[in-house]
GROMACS .gro file of C-alpha atoms in nm:
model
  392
    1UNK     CA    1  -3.203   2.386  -1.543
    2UNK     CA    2  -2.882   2.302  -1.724
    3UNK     CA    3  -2.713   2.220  -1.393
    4UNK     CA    4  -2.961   2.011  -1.268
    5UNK     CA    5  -2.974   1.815  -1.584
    6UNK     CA    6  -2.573   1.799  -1.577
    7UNK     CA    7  -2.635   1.681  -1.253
    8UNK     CA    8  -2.910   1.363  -1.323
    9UNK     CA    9  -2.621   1.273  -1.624
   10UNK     CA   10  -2.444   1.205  -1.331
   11UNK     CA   11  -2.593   1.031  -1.088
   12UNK     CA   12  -2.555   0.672  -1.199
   13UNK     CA   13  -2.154   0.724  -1.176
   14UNK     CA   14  -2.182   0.909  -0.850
   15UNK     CA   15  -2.410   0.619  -0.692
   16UNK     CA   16  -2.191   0.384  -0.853
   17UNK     CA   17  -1.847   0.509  -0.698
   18UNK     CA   18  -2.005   0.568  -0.389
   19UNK     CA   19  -2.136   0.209  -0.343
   20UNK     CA   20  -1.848   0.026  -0.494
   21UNK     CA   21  -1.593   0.265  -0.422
   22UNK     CA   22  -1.583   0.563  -0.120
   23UNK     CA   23  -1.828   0.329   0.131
   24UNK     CA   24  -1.569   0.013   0.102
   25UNK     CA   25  -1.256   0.191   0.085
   26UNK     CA   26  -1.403   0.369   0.439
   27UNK     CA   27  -1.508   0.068   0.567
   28UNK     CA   28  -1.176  -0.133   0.525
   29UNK     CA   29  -0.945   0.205   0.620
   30UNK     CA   30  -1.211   0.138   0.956
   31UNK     CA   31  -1.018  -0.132   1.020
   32UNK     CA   32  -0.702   0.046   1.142
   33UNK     CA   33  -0.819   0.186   1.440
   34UNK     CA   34  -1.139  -0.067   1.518
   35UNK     CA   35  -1.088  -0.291   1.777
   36UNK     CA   36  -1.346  -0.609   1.768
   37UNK     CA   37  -1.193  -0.895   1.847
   38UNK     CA   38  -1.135  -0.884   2.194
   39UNK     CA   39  -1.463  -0.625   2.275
   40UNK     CA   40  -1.638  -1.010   2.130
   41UNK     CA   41  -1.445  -1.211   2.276
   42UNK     CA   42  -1.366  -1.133   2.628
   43UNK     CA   43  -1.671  -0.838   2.779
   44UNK     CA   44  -1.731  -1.002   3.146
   45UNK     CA   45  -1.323  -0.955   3.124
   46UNK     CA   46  -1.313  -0.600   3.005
   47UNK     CA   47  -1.579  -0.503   3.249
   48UNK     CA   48  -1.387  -0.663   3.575
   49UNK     CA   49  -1.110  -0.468   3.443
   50UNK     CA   50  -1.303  -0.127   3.407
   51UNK     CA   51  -1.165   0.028   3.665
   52UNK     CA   52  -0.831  -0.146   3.640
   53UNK     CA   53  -0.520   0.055   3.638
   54UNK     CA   54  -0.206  -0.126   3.578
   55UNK     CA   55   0.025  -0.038   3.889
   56UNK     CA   56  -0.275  -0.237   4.089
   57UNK     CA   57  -0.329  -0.578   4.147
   58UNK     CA   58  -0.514  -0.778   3.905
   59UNK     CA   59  -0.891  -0.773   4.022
   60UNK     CA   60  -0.967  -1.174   4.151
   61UNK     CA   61  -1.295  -1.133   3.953
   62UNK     CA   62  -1.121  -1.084   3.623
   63UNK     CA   63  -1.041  -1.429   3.624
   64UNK     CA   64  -1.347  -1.563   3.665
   65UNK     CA   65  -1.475  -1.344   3.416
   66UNK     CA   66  -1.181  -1.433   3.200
   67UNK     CA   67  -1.262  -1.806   3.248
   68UNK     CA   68  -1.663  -1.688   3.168
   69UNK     CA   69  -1.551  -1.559   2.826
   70UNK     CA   70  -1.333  -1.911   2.736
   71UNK     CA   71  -1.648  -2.084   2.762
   72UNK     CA   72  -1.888  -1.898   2.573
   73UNK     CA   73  -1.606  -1.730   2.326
   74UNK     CA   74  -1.520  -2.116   2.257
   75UNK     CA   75  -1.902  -2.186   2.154
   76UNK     CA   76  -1.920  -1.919   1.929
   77UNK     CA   77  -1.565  -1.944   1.771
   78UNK     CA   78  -1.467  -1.588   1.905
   79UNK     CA   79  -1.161  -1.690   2.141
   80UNK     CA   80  -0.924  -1.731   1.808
   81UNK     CA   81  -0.987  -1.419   1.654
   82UNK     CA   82  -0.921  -1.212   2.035
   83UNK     CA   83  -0.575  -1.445   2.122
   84UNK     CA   84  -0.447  -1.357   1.742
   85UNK     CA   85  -0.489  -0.994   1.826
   86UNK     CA   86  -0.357  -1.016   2.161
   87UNK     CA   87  -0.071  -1.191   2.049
   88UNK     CA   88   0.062  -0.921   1.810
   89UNK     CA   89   0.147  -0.717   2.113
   90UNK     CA   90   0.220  -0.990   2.393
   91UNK     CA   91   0.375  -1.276   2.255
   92UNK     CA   92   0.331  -1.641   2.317
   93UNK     CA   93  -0.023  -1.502   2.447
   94UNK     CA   94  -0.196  -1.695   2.157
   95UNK     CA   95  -0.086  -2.014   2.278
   96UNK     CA   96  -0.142  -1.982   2.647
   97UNK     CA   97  -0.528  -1.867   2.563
   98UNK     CA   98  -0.594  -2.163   2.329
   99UNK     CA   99  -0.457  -2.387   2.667
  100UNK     CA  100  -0.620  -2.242   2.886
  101UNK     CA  101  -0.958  -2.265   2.718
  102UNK     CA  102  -0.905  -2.586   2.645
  103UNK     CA  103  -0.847  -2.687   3.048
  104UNK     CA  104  -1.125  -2.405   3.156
  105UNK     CA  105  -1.352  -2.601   2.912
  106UNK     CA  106  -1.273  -2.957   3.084
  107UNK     CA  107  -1.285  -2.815   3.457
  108UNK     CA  108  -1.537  -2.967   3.671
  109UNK     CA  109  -1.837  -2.790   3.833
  110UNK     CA  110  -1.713  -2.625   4.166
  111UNK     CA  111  -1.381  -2.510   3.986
  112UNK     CA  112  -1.247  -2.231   4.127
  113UNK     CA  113  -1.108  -1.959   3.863
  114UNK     CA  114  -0.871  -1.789   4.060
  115UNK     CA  115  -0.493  -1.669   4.010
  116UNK     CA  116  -0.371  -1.970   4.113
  117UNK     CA  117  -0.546  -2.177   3.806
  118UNK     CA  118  -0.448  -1.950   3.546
  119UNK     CA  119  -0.074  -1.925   3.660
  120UNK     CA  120  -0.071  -2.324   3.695
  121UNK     CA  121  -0.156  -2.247   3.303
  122UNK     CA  122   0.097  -2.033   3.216
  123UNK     CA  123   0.200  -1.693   3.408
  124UNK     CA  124   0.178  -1.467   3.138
  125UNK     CA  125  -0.219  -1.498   3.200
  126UNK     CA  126  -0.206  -1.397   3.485
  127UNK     CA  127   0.081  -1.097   3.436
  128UNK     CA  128  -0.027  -0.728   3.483
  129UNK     CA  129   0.092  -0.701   3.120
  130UNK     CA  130  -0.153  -0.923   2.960
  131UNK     CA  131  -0.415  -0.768   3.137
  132UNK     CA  132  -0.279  -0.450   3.027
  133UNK     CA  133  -0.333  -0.577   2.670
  134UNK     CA  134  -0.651  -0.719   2.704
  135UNK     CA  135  -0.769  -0.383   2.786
  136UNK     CA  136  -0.622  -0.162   2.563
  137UNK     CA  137  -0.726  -0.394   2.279
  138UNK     CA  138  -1.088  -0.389   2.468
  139UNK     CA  139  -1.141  -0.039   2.345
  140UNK     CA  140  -1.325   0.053   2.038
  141UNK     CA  141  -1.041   0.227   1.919
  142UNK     CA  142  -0.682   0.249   1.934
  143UNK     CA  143  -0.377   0.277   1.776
  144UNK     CA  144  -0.223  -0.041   1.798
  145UNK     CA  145  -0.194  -0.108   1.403
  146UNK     CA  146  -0.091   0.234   1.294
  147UNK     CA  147   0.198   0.324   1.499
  148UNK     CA  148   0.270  -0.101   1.418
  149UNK     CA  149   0.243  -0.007   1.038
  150UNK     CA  150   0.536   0.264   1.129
  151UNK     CA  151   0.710  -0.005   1.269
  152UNK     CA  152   0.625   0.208   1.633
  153UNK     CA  153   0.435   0.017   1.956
  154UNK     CA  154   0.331   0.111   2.301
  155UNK     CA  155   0.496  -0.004   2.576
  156UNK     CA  156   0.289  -0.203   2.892
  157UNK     CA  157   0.306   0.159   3.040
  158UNK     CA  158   0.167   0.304   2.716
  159UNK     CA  159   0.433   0.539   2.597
  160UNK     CA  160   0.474   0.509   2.202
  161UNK     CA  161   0.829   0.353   2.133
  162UNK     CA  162   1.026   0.198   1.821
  163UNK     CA  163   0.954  -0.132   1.780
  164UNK     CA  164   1.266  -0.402   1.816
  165UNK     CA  165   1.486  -0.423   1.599
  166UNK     CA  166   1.398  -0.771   1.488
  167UNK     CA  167   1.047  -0.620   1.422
  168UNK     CA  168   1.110  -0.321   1.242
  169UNK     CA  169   1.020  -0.378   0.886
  170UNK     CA  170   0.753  -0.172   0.677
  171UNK     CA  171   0.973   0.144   0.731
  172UNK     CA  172   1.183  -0.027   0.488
  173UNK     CA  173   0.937  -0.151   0.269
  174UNK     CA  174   0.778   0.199   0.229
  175UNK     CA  175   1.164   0.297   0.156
  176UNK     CA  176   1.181   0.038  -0.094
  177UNK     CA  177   0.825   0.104  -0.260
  178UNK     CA  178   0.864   0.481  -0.286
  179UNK     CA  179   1.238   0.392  -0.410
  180UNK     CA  180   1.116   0.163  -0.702
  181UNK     CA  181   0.851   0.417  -0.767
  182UNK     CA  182   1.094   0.707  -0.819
  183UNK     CA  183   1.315   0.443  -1.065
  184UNK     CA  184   0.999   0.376  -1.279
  185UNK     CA  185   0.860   0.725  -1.323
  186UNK     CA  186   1.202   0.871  -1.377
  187UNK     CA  187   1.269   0.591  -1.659
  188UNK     CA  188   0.949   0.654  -1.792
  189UNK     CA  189   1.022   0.989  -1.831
  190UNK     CA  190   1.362   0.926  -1.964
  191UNK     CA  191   1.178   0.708  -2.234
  192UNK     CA  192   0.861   0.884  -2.326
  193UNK     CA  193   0.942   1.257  -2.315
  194UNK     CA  194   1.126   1.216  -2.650
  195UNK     CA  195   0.826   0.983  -2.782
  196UNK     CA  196   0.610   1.273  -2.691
  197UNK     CA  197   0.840   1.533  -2.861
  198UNK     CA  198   0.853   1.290  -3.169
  199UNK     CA  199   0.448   1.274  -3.171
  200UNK     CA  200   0.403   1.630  -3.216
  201UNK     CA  201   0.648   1.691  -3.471
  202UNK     CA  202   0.565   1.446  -3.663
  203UNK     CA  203   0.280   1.406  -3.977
  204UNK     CA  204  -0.036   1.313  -3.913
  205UNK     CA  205  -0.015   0.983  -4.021
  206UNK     CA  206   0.319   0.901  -3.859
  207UNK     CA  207   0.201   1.056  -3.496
  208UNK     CA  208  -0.097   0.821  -3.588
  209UNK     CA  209   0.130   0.522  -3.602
  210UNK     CA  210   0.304   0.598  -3.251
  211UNK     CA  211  -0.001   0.636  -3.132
  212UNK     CA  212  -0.107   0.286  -3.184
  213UNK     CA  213   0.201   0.149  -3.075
  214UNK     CA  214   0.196   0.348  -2.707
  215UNK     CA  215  -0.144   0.241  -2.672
  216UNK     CA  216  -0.074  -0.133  -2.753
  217UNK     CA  217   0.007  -0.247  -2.393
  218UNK     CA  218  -0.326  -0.129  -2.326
  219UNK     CA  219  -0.470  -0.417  -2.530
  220UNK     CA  220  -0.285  -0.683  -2.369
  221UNK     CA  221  -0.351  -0.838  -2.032
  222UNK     CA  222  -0.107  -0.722  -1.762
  223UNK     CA  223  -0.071  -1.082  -1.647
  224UNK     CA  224   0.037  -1.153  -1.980
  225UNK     CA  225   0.266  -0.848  -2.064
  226UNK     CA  226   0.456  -0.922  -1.700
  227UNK     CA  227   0.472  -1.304  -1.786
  228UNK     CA  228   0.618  -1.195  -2.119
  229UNK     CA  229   0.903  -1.035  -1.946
  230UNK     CA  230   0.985  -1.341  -1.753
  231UNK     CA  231   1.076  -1.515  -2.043
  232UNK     CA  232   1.271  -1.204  -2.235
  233UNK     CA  233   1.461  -1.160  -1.937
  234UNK     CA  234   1.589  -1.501  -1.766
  235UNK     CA  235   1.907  -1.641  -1.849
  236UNK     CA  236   1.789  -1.803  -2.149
  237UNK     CA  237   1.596  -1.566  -2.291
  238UNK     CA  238   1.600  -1.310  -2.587
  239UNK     CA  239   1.776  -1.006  -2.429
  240UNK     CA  240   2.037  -1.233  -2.329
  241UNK     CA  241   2.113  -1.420  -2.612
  242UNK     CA  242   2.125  -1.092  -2.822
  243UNK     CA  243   2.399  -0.930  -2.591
  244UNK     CA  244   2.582  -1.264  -2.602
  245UNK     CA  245   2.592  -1.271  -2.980
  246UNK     CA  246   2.674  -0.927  -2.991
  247UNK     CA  247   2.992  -1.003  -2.769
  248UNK     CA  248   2.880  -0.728  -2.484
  249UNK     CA  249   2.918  -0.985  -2.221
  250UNK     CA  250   3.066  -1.269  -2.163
  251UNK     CA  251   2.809  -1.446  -1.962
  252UNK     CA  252   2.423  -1.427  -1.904
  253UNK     CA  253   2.303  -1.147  -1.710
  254UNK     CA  254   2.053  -1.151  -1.399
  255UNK     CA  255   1.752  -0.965  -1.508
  256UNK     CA  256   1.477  -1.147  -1.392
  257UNK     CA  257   1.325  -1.234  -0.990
  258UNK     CA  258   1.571  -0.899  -0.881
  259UNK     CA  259   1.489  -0.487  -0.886
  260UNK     CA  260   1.609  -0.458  -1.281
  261UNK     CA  261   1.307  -0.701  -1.377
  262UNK     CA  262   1.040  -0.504  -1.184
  263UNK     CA  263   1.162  -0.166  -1.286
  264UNK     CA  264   1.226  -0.257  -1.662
  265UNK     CA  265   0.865  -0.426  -1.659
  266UNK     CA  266   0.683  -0.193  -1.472
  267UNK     CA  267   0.848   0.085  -1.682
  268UNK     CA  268   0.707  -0.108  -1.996
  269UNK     CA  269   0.362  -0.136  -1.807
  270UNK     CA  270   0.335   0.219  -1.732
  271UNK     CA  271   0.566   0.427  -2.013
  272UNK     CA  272   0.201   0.469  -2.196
  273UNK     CA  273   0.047   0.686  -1.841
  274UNK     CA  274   0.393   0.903  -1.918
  275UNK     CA  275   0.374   0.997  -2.277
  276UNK     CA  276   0.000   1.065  -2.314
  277UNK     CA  277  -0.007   1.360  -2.034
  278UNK     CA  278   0.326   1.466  -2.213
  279UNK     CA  279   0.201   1.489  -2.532
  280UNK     CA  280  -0.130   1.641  -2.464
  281UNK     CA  281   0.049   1.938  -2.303
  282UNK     CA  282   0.379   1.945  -2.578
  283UNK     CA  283   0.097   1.990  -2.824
  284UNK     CA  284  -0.043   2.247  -2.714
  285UNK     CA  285   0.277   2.469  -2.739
  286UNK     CA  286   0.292   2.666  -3.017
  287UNK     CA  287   0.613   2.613  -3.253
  288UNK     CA  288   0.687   2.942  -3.268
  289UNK     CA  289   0.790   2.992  -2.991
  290UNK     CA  290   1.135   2.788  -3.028
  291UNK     CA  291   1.173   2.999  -3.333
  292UNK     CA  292   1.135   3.340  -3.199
  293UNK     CA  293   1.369   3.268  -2.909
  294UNK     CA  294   1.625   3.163  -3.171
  295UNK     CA  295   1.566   3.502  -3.361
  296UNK     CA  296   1.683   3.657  -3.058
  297UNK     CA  297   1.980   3.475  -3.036
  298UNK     CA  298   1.897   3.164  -2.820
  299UNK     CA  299   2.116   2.913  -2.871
  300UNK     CA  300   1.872   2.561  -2.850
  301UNK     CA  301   1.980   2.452  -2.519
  302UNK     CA  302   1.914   2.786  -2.403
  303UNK     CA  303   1.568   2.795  -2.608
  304UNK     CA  304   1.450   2.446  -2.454
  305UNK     CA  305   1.524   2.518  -2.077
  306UNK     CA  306   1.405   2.867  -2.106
  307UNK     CA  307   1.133   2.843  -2.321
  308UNK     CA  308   0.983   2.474  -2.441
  309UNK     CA  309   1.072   2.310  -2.094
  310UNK     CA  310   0.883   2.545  -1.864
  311UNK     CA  311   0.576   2.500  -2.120
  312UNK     CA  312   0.620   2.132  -2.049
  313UNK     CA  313   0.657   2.155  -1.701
  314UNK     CA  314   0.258   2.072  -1.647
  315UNK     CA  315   0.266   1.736  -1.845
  316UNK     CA  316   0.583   1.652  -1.703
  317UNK     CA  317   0.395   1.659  -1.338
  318UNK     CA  318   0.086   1.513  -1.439
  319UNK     CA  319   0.313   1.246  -1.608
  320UNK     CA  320   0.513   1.203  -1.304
  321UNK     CA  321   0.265   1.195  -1.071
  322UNK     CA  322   0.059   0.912  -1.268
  323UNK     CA  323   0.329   0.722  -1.350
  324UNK     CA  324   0.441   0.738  -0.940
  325UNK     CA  325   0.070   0.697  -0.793
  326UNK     CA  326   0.041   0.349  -1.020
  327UNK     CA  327   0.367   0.279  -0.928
  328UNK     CA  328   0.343   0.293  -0.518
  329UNK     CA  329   0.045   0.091  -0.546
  330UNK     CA  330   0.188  -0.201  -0.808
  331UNK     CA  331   0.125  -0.553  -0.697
  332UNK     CA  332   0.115  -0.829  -0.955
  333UNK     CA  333   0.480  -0.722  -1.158
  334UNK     CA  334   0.699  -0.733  -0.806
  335UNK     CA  335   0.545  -1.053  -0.702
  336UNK     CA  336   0.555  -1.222  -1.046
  337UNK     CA  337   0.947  -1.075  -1.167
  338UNK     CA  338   1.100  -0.948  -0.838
  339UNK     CA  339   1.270  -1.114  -0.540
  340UNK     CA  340   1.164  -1.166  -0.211
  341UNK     CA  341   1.331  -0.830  -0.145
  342UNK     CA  342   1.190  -0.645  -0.386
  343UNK     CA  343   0.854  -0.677  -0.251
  344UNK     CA  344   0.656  -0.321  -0.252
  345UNK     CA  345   0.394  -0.280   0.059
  346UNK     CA  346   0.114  -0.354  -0.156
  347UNK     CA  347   0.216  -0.690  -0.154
  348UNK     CA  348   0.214  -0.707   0.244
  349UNK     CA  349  -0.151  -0.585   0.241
  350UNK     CA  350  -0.250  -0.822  -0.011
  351UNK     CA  351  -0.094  -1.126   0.228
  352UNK     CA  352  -0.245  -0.980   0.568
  353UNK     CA  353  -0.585  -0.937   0.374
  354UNK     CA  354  -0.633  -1.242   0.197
  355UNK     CA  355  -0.324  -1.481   0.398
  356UNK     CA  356  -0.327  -1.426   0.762
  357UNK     CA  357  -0.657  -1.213   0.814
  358UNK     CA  358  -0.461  -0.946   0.966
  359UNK     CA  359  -0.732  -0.680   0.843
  360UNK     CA  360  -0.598  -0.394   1.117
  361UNK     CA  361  -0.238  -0.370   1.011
  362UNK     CA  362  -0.420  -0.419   0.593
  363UNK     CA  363  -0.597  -0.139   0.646
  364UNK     CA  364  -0.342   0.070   0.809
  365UNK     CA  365  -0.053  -0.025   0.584
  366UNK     CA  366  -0.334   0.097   0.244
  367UNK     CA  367  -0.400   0.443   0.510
  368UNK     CA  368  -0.028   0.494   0.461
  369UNK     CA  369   0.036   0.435   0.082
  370UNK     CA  370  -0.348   0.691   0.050
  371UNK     CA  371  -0.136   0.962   0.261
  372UNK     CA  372   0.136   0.908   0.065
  373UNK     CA  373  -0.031   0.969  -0.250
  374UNK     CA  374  -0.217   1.233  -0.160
  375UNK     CA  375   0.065   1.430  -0.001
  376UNK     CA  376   0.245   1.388  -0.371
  377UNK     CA  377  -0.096   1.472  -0.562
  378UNK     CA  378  -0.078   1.832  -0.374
  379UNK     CA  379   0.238   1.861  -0.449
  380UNK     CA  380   0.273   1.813  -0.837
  381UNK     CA  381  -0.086   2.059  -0.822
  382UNK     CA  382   0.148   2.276  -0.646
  383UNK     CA  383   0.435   2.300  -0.864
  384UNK     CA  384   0.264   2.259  -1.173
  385UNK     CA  385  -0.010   2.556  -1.117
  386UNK     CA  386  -0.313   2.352  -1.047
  387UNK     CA  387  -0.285   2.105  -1.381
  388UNK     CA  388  -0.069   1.794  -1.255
  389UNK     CA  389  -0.410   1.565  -1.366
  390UNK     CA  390  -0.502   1.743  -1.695
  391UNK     CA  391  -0.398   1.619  -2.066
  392UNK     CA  392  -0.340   1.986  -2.181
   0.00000   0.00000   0.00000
């Protein structure tokens, strides 16, 4: 009875991460294997080209199918959608489809859609490789925008190869992302594992105070907290004047719209996800332990790496591994205080989603940062014995 009534305490929170949550986060990860575009756009085509196979001759009927689904994809405003996603694998495609709809719409009756017509066009519509396309895209599924989200592609024959060189680019962005996110958790662990140690040996009242003053950035708008830093760290600003006045340098540093603004702010952002893990574990550990190993001779050094860091190891990982899922996933701080290199992938999916309406290579670029954090989730539960997410 006590289960089930555990159970109906529950229920709003499960319905409500399962409608808000789970269904649209599996319905936009959908994306990166759906094809719909073209299956819209362009059936009578797909079916002339059923039983197609590339080292054949174009069926003559796929044209006139092709011209079939200009006219009726043009009416219902399909035709833009399929020659976008055509043209991410063959390009100039997008071009040559929005001519050649415009001509097939403007033929007279008794206009015959043949080879001929379509090459007068432009020959890449009538090219075994745009064919090719058209039907691999015409599938319900494929592959397209993960192994593109590897920076991978298929060749016209459809063997998986690296993509150009010119193309190759959110290999290095993952690089980058999981490169900033190492910098951040690793300064926020330089900065709040002493903050921690200070919080539980401390009095009451003074642990109180540090308390307050980690949780502060939670009070404060993030907008606000990363537009804060903009003006601390430019040229003009605080930190700069200080170190000037000081005599440390000689001219103004470059701290802002580069890497050292997004990892000092993001640090700042996320330092509080770092010290609370730490210091619900460090406070659990009894203090005499330090003083026993010292009774048997353990010099401090030898007491903290033997004893008091091993102890710590679980908050350290659950630290860590908050600090570096929030980090991986950061969007707002790198695109309000970094440079156009410092861009993390979250920023990419946030342009194909909402700029260019690229949902397939969105969706697969989120699939890879979720892998990615799951793979490191298993892993700090692996090292740290099962309690990487636990505050003691």
């Amino acid at each position: 009875m006590a289960r089930y009534r555990k159970t109906f305490f529950l229920m709003p929170l499960i319905g409500f991460l399962l409608i808000f949550f789970v269904v649209p986060m599996v319905w936009f990860l959908s994306y990166a294997v759906r094809e719909t575009e073209v299956p819209r756009a362009l059936p009578r085509t797909l079916e002339a080209l059923s039983h197609w196979q590339q080292d054949q001759p174009v069926p003559e009927t796929a044209f006139a199918a092709l011209a079939g689904d200009m006219i009726e994809a043009a009416n219902s405003g399909s035709m833009a959608d399929a020659a976008r996603r055509l043209n991410y694998e063959l390009t100039g495609v997008r071009s040559a489809l929005s001519k050649a709809s415009r001509v097939v719409r403007r033929a007279g009756a008794g206009t015959d859609f043949d080879i001929d017509f379509f090459n007068a066009i432009d020959p890449v519509l009538t090219s075994p490789a745009f064919f090719a396309v058209v039907k691999r895209a015409g599938n319900a599924m494929s592959d397209h925008y993960l192994l593109a989200a590897v920076d991978l592609q298929r060749t016209p024959a459809g063997a998986v190869v690296r993509a150009p060189q010119e193309n190759r680019l959110y290999l290095t962005v993952l690089w980058r992302t999981l490169e900033i996110a190492c910098m951040v958790t690793l300064a926020c662990l330089f900065l709040g594992f002493p903050v921690a140690v200070l919080l539980t040996t401390s009095s009451e009242k003074v642990a109180d105070t540090i308390l307050v003053l980690v949780m502060l950035p939670f009070w404060t708008s993030l907008l606000v907290r990363t537009t804060a830093w903009i003006v601390l760290l430019q040229k003009e600003g605080i930190i700069n004047g200080v170190l000037l006045s000081l005599g440390l340098i000689a001219e103004p540093l470059t701290m802002i719209f580069n890497r050292t603004g997004v990892v000092i702010a993001m640090t700042h952002v996320l330092l509080p996800f770092m010290i609370l893990p730490l210091y619900g574990t460090l406070k659990a550990i009894p203090r005499g332990y330090m003083r026993a190993a010292a009774s048997l001779g353990a010099r401090p050094f030898t007491a903290f790496h033997r004893v008091y860091l091993p102890l710590a190891a679980p908050g350290i990982a659950a630290g860590c591994i908050m600090v570096f899922i929030l980090s991986v996933g950061y969007y707002v701080t790198p695109a309000l205080v970094g440079g156009p290199s410092d861009q993390m992938l979250s920023a990419f999916v946030a342009n194909y989603t909402t700029g260019t309406g690229n949902w397939g290579l969105a969706s697969a670029l989120g699939l890879i940062l979720l892998i990615v954090t799951i793979i490191l989730y298993l892993l700090a539960q692996r090292l740290s014995g099962g309690r990487a997410i636990s505050l003691g």
